[in-house]
PDB file of C-alpha atoms in Angstrom:
ATOM      1  CA  MET A   1     101.932  13.828-100.021  1.00  0.00           C
ATOM      2  CA  ASN A   2      98.500  12.259 -99.614  1.00  0.00           C
ATOM      3  CA  ASN A   3      97.578  10.967 -96.397  1.00  0.00           C
ATOM      4  CA  ILE A   4      96.758   6.901 -96.553  1.00  0.00           C
ATOM      5  CA  VAL A   5      95.448   6.801 -92.896  1.00  0.00           C
ATOM      6  CA  VAL A   6      94.285   9.365 -90.780  1.00  0.00           C
ATOM      7  CA  THR A   7      92.722   9.251 -87.334  1.00  0.00           C
ATOM      8  CA  GLU A   8      91.014  11.671 -85.282  1.00  0.00           C
ATOM      9  CA  ASN A   9      90.802  11.590 -81.411  1.00  0.00           C
ATOM     10  CA  LEU A  10      90.722   7.899 -81.556  1.00  0.00           C
ATOM     11  CA  TRP A  11      89.218   6.052 -78.061  1.00  0.00           C
ATOM     12  CA  LYS A  12      89.067   2.510 -77.148  1.00  0.00           C
ATOM     13  CA  HIS A  13      87.286   1.113 -74.380  1.00  0.00           C
ATOM     14  CA  PHE A  14      87.242  -2.711 -73.216  1.00  0.00           C
ATOM     15  CA  GLY A  15      85.046  -2.546 -70.456  1.00  0.00           C
ATOM     16  CA  ARG A  16      86.618  -0.543 -67.703  1.00  0.00           C
ATOM     17  CA  THR A  17      90.028  -0.756 -69.393  1.00  0.00           C
ATOM     18  CA  VAL A  18      91.170   2.309 -71.699  1.00  0.00           C
ATOM     19  CA  ALA A  19      92.865   0.691 -74.432  1.00  0.00           C
ATOM     20  CA  LEU A  20      93.662   3.964 -76.594  1.00  0.00           C
ATOM     21  CA  GLN A  21      92.992   7.435 -75.479  1.00  0.00           C
ATOM     22  CA  ASP A  22      92.876  10.517 -77.993  1.00  0.00           C
ATOM     23  CA  VAL A  23      94.816   8.788 -80.737  1.00  0.00           C
ATOM     24  CA  SER A  24      95.275  11.276 -83.629  1.00  0.00           C
ATOM     25  CA  LEU A  25      97.895  10.309 -86.517  1.00  0.00           C
ATOM     26  CA  GLU A  26      98.385  10.334 -89.920  1.00  0.00           C
ATOM     27  CA  VAL A  27     100.242   7.924 -92.238  1.00  0.00           C
ATOM     28  CA  PRO A  28     101.301   9.297 -95.794  1.00  0.00           C
ATOM     29  CA  GLU A  29     101.543   7.435 -98.404  1.00  0.00           C
ATOM     30  CA  GLY A  30     104.635   5.532 -99.598  1.00  0.00           C
ATOM     31  CA  SER A  31     106.048   5.977 -95.564  1.00  0.00           C
ATOM     32  CA  LEU A  32     107.009   3.282 -93.344  1.00  0.00           C
ATOM     33  CA  TYR A  33     105.133   4.600 -90.170  1.00  0.00           C
ATOM     34  CA  LEU A  34     106.883   2.604 -87.118  1.00  0.00           C
ATOM     35  CA  LEU A  35     104.345   2.180 -83.980  1.00  0.00           C
ATOM     36  CA  ILE A  36     106.939   1.721 -80.981  1.00  0.00           C
ATOM     37  CA  GLY A  37     105.706   0.839 -77.519  1.00  0.00           C
ATOM     38  CA  PRO A  38     105.697  -1.836 -75.026  1.00  0.00           C
ATOM     39  CA  ASN A  39     103.456  -4.874 -74.516  1.00  0.00           C
ATOM     40  CA  GLY A  40      99.974  -3.437 -73.552  1.00  0.00           C
ATOM     41  CA  SER A  41     100.583  -0.009 -75.134  1.00  0.00           C
ATOM     42  CA  GLY A  42      97.678   0.170 -77.542  1.00  0.00           C
ATOM     43  CA  LYS A  43      99.631  -0.811 -80.585  1.00  0.00           C
ATOM     44  CA  SER A  44      97.724  -4.101 -81.850  1.00  0.00           C
ATOM     45  CA  THR A  45      94.466  -2.467 -80.980  1.00  0.00           C
ATOM     46  CA  LEU A  46      95.586   0.175 -83.086  1.00  0.00           C
ATOM     47  CA  LEU A  47      95.871  -1.879 -86.049  1.00  0.00           C
ATOM     48  CA  LYS A  48      92.831  -3.547 -85.266  1.00  0.00           C
ATOM     49  CA  ILE A  49      90.761  -0.731 -85.613  1.00  0.00           C
ATOM     50  CA  LEU A  50      92.603   0.497 -88.915  1.00  0.00           C
ATOM     51  CA  THR A  51      91.363  -2.698 -90.096  1.00  0.00           C
ATOM     52  CA  GLY A  52      88.017  -3.100 -89.254  1.00  0.00           C
ATOM     53  CA  VAL A  53      88.607  -5.915 -87.033  1.00  0.00           C
ATOM     54  CA  VAL A  54      87.839  -3.909 -83.725  1.00  0.00           C
ATOM     55  CA  LYS A  55      85.249  -0.800 -83.715  1.00  0.00           C
ATOM     56  CA  PRO A  56      86.434   2.344 -82.197  1.00  0.00           C
ATOM     57  CA  SER A  57      84.590   3.604 -79.099  1.00  0.00           C
ATOM     58  CA  LYS A  58      84.271   7.144 -80.184  1.00  0.00           C
ATOM     59  CA  GLY A  59      86.384   9.696 -83.094  1.00  0.00           C
ATOM     60  CA  ASN A  60      87.229   8.787 -86.371  1.00  0.00           C
ATOM     61  CA  VAL A  61      89.203   6.943 -88.909  1.00  0.00           C
ATOM     62  CA  GLN A  62      89.815   6.627 -92.363  1.00  0.00           C
ATOM     63  CA  VAL A  63      92.037   4.181 -94.409  1.00  0.00           C
ATOM     64  CA  PHE A  64      92.307   5.101 -98.035  1.00  0.00           C
ATOM     65  CA  GLY A  65      88.865   7.772 -97.417  1.00  0.00           C
ATOM     66  CA  LEU A  66      86.982   4.578 -96.283  1.00  0.00           C
ATOM     67  CA  ASN A  67      85.710   3.679 -92.722  1.00  0.00           C
ATOM     68  CA  PRO A  68      87.426   0.110 -91.826  1.00  0.00           C
ATOM     69  CA  TRP A  69      84.622  -0.968 -89.466  1.00  0.00           C
ATOM     70  CA  LYS A  70      81.617  -0.376 -92.431  1.00  0.00           C
ATOM     71  CA  GLN A  71      83.819  -0.704 -95.405  1.00  0.00           C
ATOM     72  CA  ARG A  72      85.991  -3.460 -94.307  1.00  0.00           C
ATOM     73  CA  THR A  73      85.378  -5.668 -97.865  1.00  0.00           C
ATOM     74  CA  LYS A  74      86.063  -2.696 -99.848  1.00  0.00           C
ATOM     75  CA  LEU A  75      89.259  -1.932 -97.868  1.00  0.00           C
ATOM     76  CA  PHE A  76      90.820  -5.088 -98.528  1.00  0.00           C
ATOM     77  CA  GLN A  77      90.971  -4.964-101.704  1.00  0.00           C
ATOM     78  CA  ARG A  78      94.107  -2.586-101.479  1.00  0.00           C
ATOM     79  CA  THR A  79      95.404  -3.622 -98.065  1.00  0.00           C
ATOM     80  CA  ARG A  80      96.386  -6.612 -96.014  1.00  0.00           C
ATOM     81  CA  ALA A  81      97.615  -7.208 -92.240  1.00  0.00           C
ATOM     82  CA  MET A  82      99.448  -9.594 -89.939  1.00  0.00           C
ATOM     83  CA  PHE A  83      98.365  -9.791 -86.666  1.00  0.00           C
ATOM     84  CA  GLU A  84     100.739 -10.716 -83.738  1.00  0.00           C
ATOM     85  CA  ASP A  85      98.163 -13.398 -82.965  1.00  0.00           C
ATOM     86  CA  HIS A  86      97.287 -14.508 -86.181  1.00  0.00           C
ATOM     87  CA  PRO A  87      94.848 -17.313 -86.381  1.00  0.00           C
ATOM     88  CA  LEU A  88      95.804 -20.010 -89.041  1.00  0.00           C
ATOM     89  CA  PRO A  89      93.379 -22.944 -89.975  1.00  0.00           C
ATOM     90  CA  ALA A  90      94.803 -26.268 -87.934  1.00  0.00           C
ATOM     91  CA  LEU A  91      93.375 -28.756 -90.647  1.00  0.00           C
ATOM     92  CA  ALA A  92      94.218 -27.124 -93.668  1.00  0.00           C
ATOM     93  CA  THR A  93      97.595 -27.008 -95.170  1.00  0.00           C
ATOM     94  CA  GLY A  94      99.779 -23.945 -95.846  1.00  0.00           C
ATOM     95  CA  GLN A  95      98.962 -24.152 -99.626  1.00  0.00           C
ATOM     96  CA  GLU A  96      95.297 -24.626 -99.223  1.00  0.00           C
ATOM     97  CA  PHE A  97      95.135 -21.873 -96.721  1.00  0.00           C
ATOM     98  CA  LEU A  98      96.956 -19.546 -99.373  1.00  0.00           C
ATOM     99  CA  THR A  99      94.879 -20.372-101.957  1.00  0.00           C
ATOM    100  CA  TYR A 100      91.671 -19.931-100.590  1.00  0.00           C
ATOM    101  CA  MET A 101      92.909 -16.580 -99.377  1.00  0.00           C
ATOM    102  CA  ALA A 102      93.821 -15.496-102.913  1.00  0.00           C
ATOM    103  CA  LYS A 103      90.092 -16.977-103.873  1.00  0.00           C
ATOM    104  CA  LEU A 104      88.547 -14.940-101.129  1.00  0.00           C
ATOM    105  CA  GLN A 105      90.587 -11.500-102.069  1.00  0.00           C
ATOM    106  CA  GLY A 106      89.397 -12.028-105.421  1.00  0.00           C
ATOM    107  CA  LEU A 107      92.640 -12.166-107.382  1.00  0.00           C
ATOM    108  CA  ASN A 108      93.347 -13.520-110.988  1.00  0.00           C
ATOM    109  CA  ASN A 109      94.876 -17.364-110.679  1.00  0.00           C
ATOM    110  CA  PRO A 110      94.475 -18.036-107.272  1.00  0.00           C
ATOM    111  CA  LYS A 111      96.883 -20.743-107.408  1.00  0.00           C
ATOM    112  CA  GLN A 112      99.637 -19.013-109.183  1.00  0.00           C
ATOM    113  CA  ALA A 113      99.305 -16.081-106.883  1.00  0.00           C
ATOM    114  CA  ALA A 114      99.461 -18.046-104.092  1.00  0.00           C
ATOM    115  CA  LEU A 115     102.688 -19.636-104.917  1.00  0.00           C
ATOM    116  CA  LYS A 116     104.172 -16.542-105.811  1.00  0.00           C
ATOM    117  CA  ALA A 117     103.432 -15.052-101.968  1.00  0.00           C
ATOM    118  CA  ALA A 118     104.599 -18.350-100.573  1.00  0.00           C
ATOM    119  CA  GLN A 119     108.296 -18.020-102.506  1.00  0.00           C
ATOM    120  CA  LEU A 120     108.820 -14.917-101.164  1.00  0.00           C
ATOM    121  CA  PHE A 121     109.327 -16.360 -97.813  1.00  0.00           C
ATOM    122  CA  ASP A 122     110.262 -19.852 -98.996  1.00  0.00           C
ATOM    123  CA  VAL A 123     106.771 -20.967 -97.475  1.00  0.00           C
ATOM    124  CA  ASN A 124     106.425 -23.580-100.655  1.00  0.00           C
ATOM    125  CA  THR A 125     109.061 -25.409 -99.137  1.00  0.00           C
ATOM    126  CA  PHE A 126     106.667 -26.817 -96.270  1.00  0.00           C
ATOM    127  CA  TRP A 127     103.326 -26.009 -97.542  1.00  0.00           C
ATOM    128  CA  ASP A 128     102.034 -29.575 -98.254  1.00  0.00           C
ATOM    129  CA  ARG A 129     101.786 -29.778 -94.419  1.00  0.00           C
ATOM    130  CA  PRO A 130      98.781 -28.917 -92.321  1.00  0.00           C
ATOM    131  CA  THR A 131      99.144 -25.785 -90.175  1.00  0.00           C
ATOM    132  CA  ARG A 132      99.053 -27.678 -86.959  1.00  0.00           C
ATOM    133  CA  VAL A 133     102.703 -29.252 -87.259  1.00  0.00           C
ATOM    134  CA  TYR A 134     104.053 -25.979 -87.915  1.00  0.00           C
ATOM    135  CA  SER A 135     106.724 -24.444 -86.113  1.00  0.00           C
ATOM    136  CA  SER A 136     106.055 -20.639 -84.596  1.00  0.00           C
ATOM    137  CA  GLY A 137     108.600 -19.473 -87.312  1.00  0.00           C
ATOM    138  CA  MET A 138     106.862 -21.349 -90.044  1.00  0.00           C
ATOM    139  CA  LYS A 139     103.548 -20.257 -88.750  1.00  0.00           C
ATOM    140  CA  ARG A 140     105.160 -16.421 -89.054  1.00  0.00           C
ATOM    141  CA  LYS A 141     106.248 -17.118 -92.485  1.00  0.00           C
ATOM    142  CA  LEU A 142     102.767 -18.056 -93.760  1.00  0.00           C
ATOM    143  CA  ALA A 143     100.851 -15.186 -92.251  1.00  0.00           C
ATOM    144  CA  LEU A 144     103.646 -12.878 -93.660  1.00  0.00           C
ATOM    145  CA  ALA A 145     103.016 -14.643 -97.143  1.00  0.00           C
ATOM    146  CA  GLN A 146      99.365 -14.215 -96.857  1.00  0.00           C
ATOM    147  CA  ALA A 147     100.080 -10.314 -95.827  1.00  0.00           C
ATOM    148  CA  PHE A 148     102.362  -9.716 -99.240  1.00  0.00           C
ATOM    149  CA  LEU A 149      99.227 -11.558-101.769  1.00  0.00           C
ATOM    150  CA  GLY A 150      98.641  -9.683-104.496  1.00  0.00           C
ATOM    151  CA  ASN A 151     100.905  -7.031-103.964  1.00  0.00           C
ATOM    152  CA  PRO A 152      98.805  -4.623-101.487  1.00  0.00           C
ATOM    153  CA  ASP A 153      98.991  -0.963-101.419  1.00  0.00           C
ATOM    154  CA  LEU A 154      99.005  -1.041 -97.575  1.00  0.00           C
ATOM    155  CA  LEU A 155     100.782  -3.534 -95.560  1.00  0.00           C
ATOM    156  CA  ILE A 156      99.727  -3.460 -91.709  1.00  0.00           C
ATOM    157  CA  LEU A 157     102.226  -5.782 -89.495  1.00  0.00           C
ATOM    158  CA  ASP A 158     101.847  -6.382 -86.006  1.00  0.00           C
ATOM    159  CA  GLU A 159     105.234  -7.993 -84.347  1.00  0.00           C
ATOM    160  CA  PRO A 160     106.209  -9.478 -87.706  1.00  0.00           C
ATOM    161  CA  THR A 161     109.939 -10.338 -86.885  1.00  0.00           C
ATOM    162  CA  VAL A 162     109.065 -12.112 -83.677  1.00  0.00           C
ATOM    163  CA  THR A 163     110.170 -15.850 -84.064  1.00  0.00           C
ATOM    164  CA  LEU A 164     111.473 -15.163 -87.270  1.00  0.00           C
ATOM    165  CA  ASP A 165     115.200 -16.566 -88.518  1.00  0.00           C
ATOM    166  CA  GLN A 166     117.711 -14.172 -89.437  1.00  0.00           C
ATOM    167  CA  ASN A 167     117.380 -15.435 -93.038  1.00  0.00           C
ATOM    168  CA  ALA A 168     113.519 -14.469 -93.148  1.00  0.00           C
ATOM    169  CA  ARG A 169     114.361 -11.241 -91.545  1.00  0.00           C
ATOM    170  CA  ASN A 170     116.212 -10.317 -94.288  1.00  0.00           C
ATOM    171  CA  GLN A 171     113.872 -11.588 -96.688  1.00  0.00           C
ATOM    172  CA  LEU A 172     111.313  -9.148 -95.013  1.00  0.00           C
ATOM    173  CA  LYS A 173     113.718  -5.980 -95.040  1.00  0.00           C
ATOM    174  CA  ASP A 174     114.159  -6.658 -98.514  1.00  0.00           C
ATOM    175  CA  LEU A 175     110.546  -6.843 -99.578  1.00  0.00           C
ATOM    176  CA  ILE A 176     109.593  -3.862 -97.516  1.00  0.00           C
ATOM    177  CA  GLN A 177     112.874  -1.686 -99.343  1.00  0.00           C
ATOM    178  CA  LYS A 178     111.306  -2.573-102.436  1.00  0.00           C
ATOM    179  CA  GLY A 179     107.771  -1.878-101.424  1.00  0.00           C
ATOM    180  CA  LEU A 180     108.746   1.659-100.428  1.00  0.00           C
ATOM    181  CA  GLU A 181     110.915   2.094-103.498  1.00  0.00           C
ATOM    182  CA  ASN A 182     107.330   1.433-105.657  1.00  0.00           C
ATOM    183  CA  LYS A 183     105.515   3.959-103.494  1.00  0.00           C
ATOM    184  CA  LYS A 184     103.990   1.512-101.105  1.00  0.00           C
ATOM    185  CA  THR A 185     102.944   1.967 -97.287  1.00  0.00           C
ATOM    186  CA  PHE A 186     103.479   0.142 -94.358  1.00  0.00           C
ATOM    187  CA  ILE A 187     102.488   0.111 -90.902  1.00  0.00           C
ATOM    188  CA  ILE A 188     104.824  -1.895 -88.550  1.00  0.00           C
ATOM    189  CA  ALA A 189     103.999  -2.113 -84.929  1.00  0.00           C
ATOM    190  CA  ALA A 190     107.044  -3.186 -82.394  1.00  0.00           C
ATOM    191  CA  HIS A 191     107.946  -3.441 -79.154  1.00  0.00           C
ATOM    192  CA  VAL A 192     111.436  -3.605 -79.646  1.00  0.00           C
ATOM    193  CA  LEU A 193     113.412  -2.115 -82.617  1.00  0.00           C
ATOM    194  CA  ALA A 194     114.321  -4.635 -85.499  1.00  0.00           C
ATOM    195  CA  GLU A 195     115.386  -4.376 -89.150  1.00  0.00           C
ATOM    196  CA  SER A 196     112.737  -2.041 -89.960  1.00  0.00           C
ATOM    197  CA  GLU A 197     114.095   0.597 -88.081  1.00  0.00           C
ATOM    198  CA  GLU A 198     116.359   1.836 -90.462  1.00  0.00           C
ATOM    199  CA  LEU A 199     113.480   1.908 -93.109  1.00  0.00           C
ATOM    200  CA  ALA A 200     111.180   3.627 -91.216  1.00  0.00           C
ATOM    201  CA  THR A 201     110.359   7.092 -92.314  1.00  0.00           C
ATOM    202  CA  HIS A 202     107.427   8.075 -89.613  1.00  0.00           C
ATOM    203  CA  THR A 203     107.299   6.987 -86.391  1.00  0.00           C
ATOM    204  CA  ALA A 204     104.937   6.835 -83.428  1.00  0.00           C
ATOM    205  CA  PHE A 205     105.512   6.299 -79.802  1.00  0.00           C
ATOM    206  CA  LEU A 206     102.783   4.858 -77.591  1.00  0.00           C
ATOM    207  CA  ALA A 207     102.358   4.294 -74.083  1.00  0.00           C
ATOM    208  CA  ASP A 208      99.643   3.274 -71.802  1.00  0.00           C
ATOM    209  CA  GLY A 209      97.168   4.079 -74.847  1.00  0.00           C
ATOM    210  CA  LYS A 210      98.484   7.137 -75.480  1.00  0.00           C
ATOM    211  CA  ILE A 211     101.045   8.773 -78.375  1.00  0.00           C
ATOM    212  CA  HIS A 212     103.646  10.291 -76.497  1.00  0.00           C
ATOM    213  CA  VAL A 213     105.309  11.832 -79.726  1.00  0.00           C
ATOM    214  CA  GLN A 214     105.018  11.180 -83.247  1.00  0.00           C
ATOM    215  CA  GLY A 215     106.056  12.622 -86.344  1.00  0.00           C
ATOM    216  CA  ARG A 216     108.617  12.052 -89.197  1.00  0.00           C
ATOM    217  CA  ILE A 217     111.817  10.336 -87.995  1.00  0.00           C
ATOM    218  CA  GLN A 218     114.482  13.126 -89.248  1.00  0.00           C
ATOM    219  CA  ASP A 219     112.155  16.043 -87.710  1.00  0.00           C
ATOM    220  CA  LEU A 220     112.550  13.932 -84.076  1.00  0.00           C
ATOM    221  CA  ALA A 221     115.939  12.978 -84.380  1.00  0.00           C
ATOM    222  CA  ASN A 222     116.372  17.445 -84.984  1.00  0.00           C
ATOM    223  CA  GLN A 223     114.304  17.605 -82.139  1.00  0.00           C
ATOM    224  CA  TYR A 224     115.708  15.381 -79.727  1.00  0.00           C
ATOM    225  CA  GLY A 225     119.418  15.349 -80.978  1.00  0.00           C
ATOM    226  CA  ALA A 226     119.139  11.297 -81.743  1.00  0.00           C
ATOM    227  CA  SER A 227     121.605  11.056 -84.651  1.00  0.00           C
ATOM    228  CA  ARG A 228     124.477   9.171 -84.351  1.00  0.00           C
ATOM    229  CA  ILE A 229     127.635   7.615 -86.198  1.00  0.00           C
ATOM    230  CA  THR A 230     129.733   4.272 -85.703  1.00  0.00           C
ATOM    231  CA  ILE A 231     133.668   4.901 -85.892  1.00  0.00           C
ATOM    232  CA  GLU A 232     135.504   2.014 -86.980  1.00  0.00           C
ATOM    233  CA  THR A 233     139.209   2.249 -85.373  1.00  0.00           C
ATOM    234  CA  LYS A 234     142.177   0.094 -84.044  1.00  0.00           C
ATOM    235  CA  ASN A 235     143.281   2.282 -81.291  1.00  0.00           C
ATOM    236  CA  HIS A 236     140.040   3.188 -79.298  1.00  0.00           C
ATOM    237  CA  ILE A 237     141.689   5.141 -76.517  1.00  0.00           C
ATOM    238  CA  GLN A 238     143.425   7.568 -79.206  1.00  0.00           C
ATOM    239  CA  THR A 239     140.465   8.292 -81.020  1.00  0.00           C
ATOM    240  CA  ALA A 240     138.105   8.993 -78.237  1.00  0.00           C
ATOM    241  CA  LYS A 241     140.581  11.300 -77.256  1.00  0.00           C
ATOM    242  CA  THR A 242     141.137  13.053 -80.352  1.00  0.00           C
ATOM    243  CA  LEU A 243     136.840  13.422 -80.777  1.00  0.00           C
ATOM    244  CA  MET A 244     136.847  14.898 -77.023  1.00  0.00           C
ATOM    245  CA  ASP A 245     139.892  17.316 -78.163  1.00  0.00           C
ATOM    246  CA  ALA A 246     137.510  18.115 -81.019  1.00  0.00           C
ATOM    247  CA  GLY A 247     134.587  18.962 -78.282  1.00  0.00           C
ATOM    248  CA  TYR A 248     132.403  15.807 -78.168  1.00  0.00           C
ATOM    249  CA  SER A 249     131.760  14.092 -75.662  1.00  0.00           C
ATOM    250  CA  ASN A 250     129.009  11.754 -75.773  1.00  0.00           C
ATOM    251  CA  ILE A 251     131.073   8.629 -76.840  1.00  0.00           C
ATOM    252  CA  THR A 252     130.345   4.672 -76.483  1.00  0.00           C
ATOM    253  CA  ILE A 253     132.979   2.044 -76.991  1.00  0.00           C
ATOM    254  CA  THR A 254     131.232  -0.757 -78.744  1.00  0.00           C
ATOM    255  CA  ASN A 255     132.359  -4.021 -80.111  1.00  0.00           C
ATOM    256  CA  GLN A 256     132.073  -2.461 -83.562  1.00  0.00           C
ATOM    257  CA  GLY A 257     134.468   0.433 -82.825  1.00  0.00           C
ATOM    258  CA  LEU A 258     132.883   4.114 -81.421  1.00  0.00           C
ATOM    259  CA  GLU A 259     129.668   5.293 -81.373  1.00  0.00           C
ATOM    260  CA  LEU A 260     129.237   8.965 -81.027  1.00  0.00           C
ATOM    261  CA  ALA A 261     126.089  11.325 -80.524  1.00  0.00           C
ATOM    262  CA  VAL A 262     125.939  14.006 -82.969  1.00  0.00           C
ATOM    263  CA  PRO A 263     123.838  16.657 -84.130  1.00  0.00           C
ATOM    264  CA  PRO A 264     122.115  16.158 -87.199  1.00  0.00           C
ATOM    265  CA  GLY A 265     124.267  16.541 -90.368  1.00  0.00           C
ATOM    266  CA  GLU A 266     127.504  16.931 -88.538  1.00  0.00           C
ATOM    267  CA  THR A 267     128.910  13.706 -89.634  1.00  0.00           C
ATOM    268  CA  GLU A 268     131.491  15.726 -92.242  1.00  0.00           C
ATOM    269  CA  LYS A 269     132.277  17.934 -89.528  1.00  0.00           C
ATOM    270  CA  VAL A 270     133.331  14.506 -87.555  1.00  0.00           C
ATOM    271  CA  SER A 271     135.311  12.962 -90.490  1.00  0.00           C
ATOM    272  CA  LYS A 272     137.125  16.005 -91.088  1.00  0.00           C
ATOM    273  CA  ALA A 273     138.367  16.352 -87.349  1.00  0.00           C
ATOM    274  CA  LEU A 274     139.603  12.757 -87.440  1.00  0.00           C
ATOM    275  CA  GLN A 275     141.669  13.834 -90.441  1.00  0.00           C
ATOM    276  CA  GLN A 276     143.393  16.693 -89.032  1.00  0.00           C
ATOM    277  CA  ASN A 277     144.661  14.810 -85.910  1.00  0.00           C
ATOM    278  CA  GLN A 278     145.709  11.845 -88.603  1.00  0.00           C
ATOM    279  CA  THR A 279     143.793   9.150 -86.537  1.00  0.00           C
ATOM    280  CA  GLU A 280     143.064   6.180 -88.263  1.00  0.00           C
ATOM    281  CA  ALA A 281     139.492   5.704 -88.130  1.00  0.00           C
ATOM    282  CA  LYS A 282     136.469   5.863 -90.607  1.00  0.00           C
ATOM    283  CA  ILE A 283     132.619   6.316 -90.144  1.00  0.00           C
ATOM    284  CA  THR A 284     131.012   3.294 -91.110  1.00  0.00           C
ATOM    285  CA  LYS A 285     127.570   4.152 -90.331  1.00  0.00           C
ATOM    286  CA  THR A 286     125.407   6.644 -89.853  1.00  0.00           C
ATOM    287  CA  TRP A 287     121.908   6.715 -88.188  1.00  0.00           C
ATOM    288  CA  ILE A 288     119.014   8.036 -85.683  1.00  0.00           C
ATOM    289  CA  ASP A 289     118.847   6.224 -82.716  1.00  0.00           C
ATOM    290  CA  LEU A 290     114.834   6.099 -82.125  1.00  0.00           C
ATOM    291  CA  TRP A 291     115.664   4.807 -78.622  1.00  0.00           C
ATOM    292  CA  THR A 292     116.954   8.010 -77.277  1.00  0.00           C
ATOM    293  CA  ILE A 293     114.203   9.683 -79.222  1.00  0.00           C
ATOM    294  CA  TYR A 294     111.847   7.488 -77.202  1.00  0.00           C
ATOM    295  CA  LYS A 295     113.237   7.670 -73.611  1.00  0.00           C
ATOM    296  CA  GLN A 296     113.480  11.446 -73.744  1.00  0.00           C
ATOM    297  CA  ALA A 297     110.093  11.511 -75.238  1.00  0.00           C
ATOM    298  CA  ILE A 298     108.525   9.496 -72.473  1.00  0.00           C
ATOM    299  CA  LYS A 299     110.595  11.581 -70.033  1.00  0.00           C
ATOM    300  CA  LYS A 300     109.023  14.807 -71.051  1.00  0.00           C
ATOM    301  CA  THR A 301     105.670  13.990 -71.525  1.00  0.00           C
ATOM    302  CA  PRO A 302     103.429  14.746 -68.313  1.00  0.00           C
TER     303      PRO A 302
END
């Protein structure tokens, strides 16, 4: 699998402040690479380096084999980005802004391309108004519409779900899923886990400008034992007792039922244990708990 993005020993200083320290990562084609870390961990700085907005202090970075700082114009023929602090022209309407960006990117029939992007997030229902009167949620939808202009090969999204309503979050998730099916690549930064978590294929956890752990999510789940299942049941106590008798102890009772931490690939074994004891319960979800990976990774990193 080809790597779309490669960084090697990347550093960024802002005066005496060190924003990134020795960051090396690889983003494969067709992946969703999730950057997770608290505010101030260096996620936004890294994304701005990848898009040529910020010049690294030292280290190497390539995106599609290009140097983002020196070749950003060529890079943006295949790449789009949306930043958390995404600027919008206050006096322009949403339609004028998207049409201008479509022209700037050299897209055929800019007005049609702008409308197509706007419809992805229902931006066309309010895009005849100047952006200065937009709510924060409307501004975020317009910024996302710009990011999806022209069906790019790589989308870089910084905190994309902040201020979005649930309907827009679902629209974004559907677009990401369709993009992954068509071998598009996504790099998404977030300080909290959101809808994109279950679609992610790779991740890196940042803190204090450093990557503490990274890799394929399935590999990390195997390493840190962070596979979980959700069990729907009417009798929580009896089901929990059955699971404990079968040797499972890491059980949490939630509003949805029971959550059980298990080794990856052990879902079928749990299901058989429930059936053998004639316990009325069914497994409704199997998932990887990225938060558990993050906590354990930070703990084990000096």
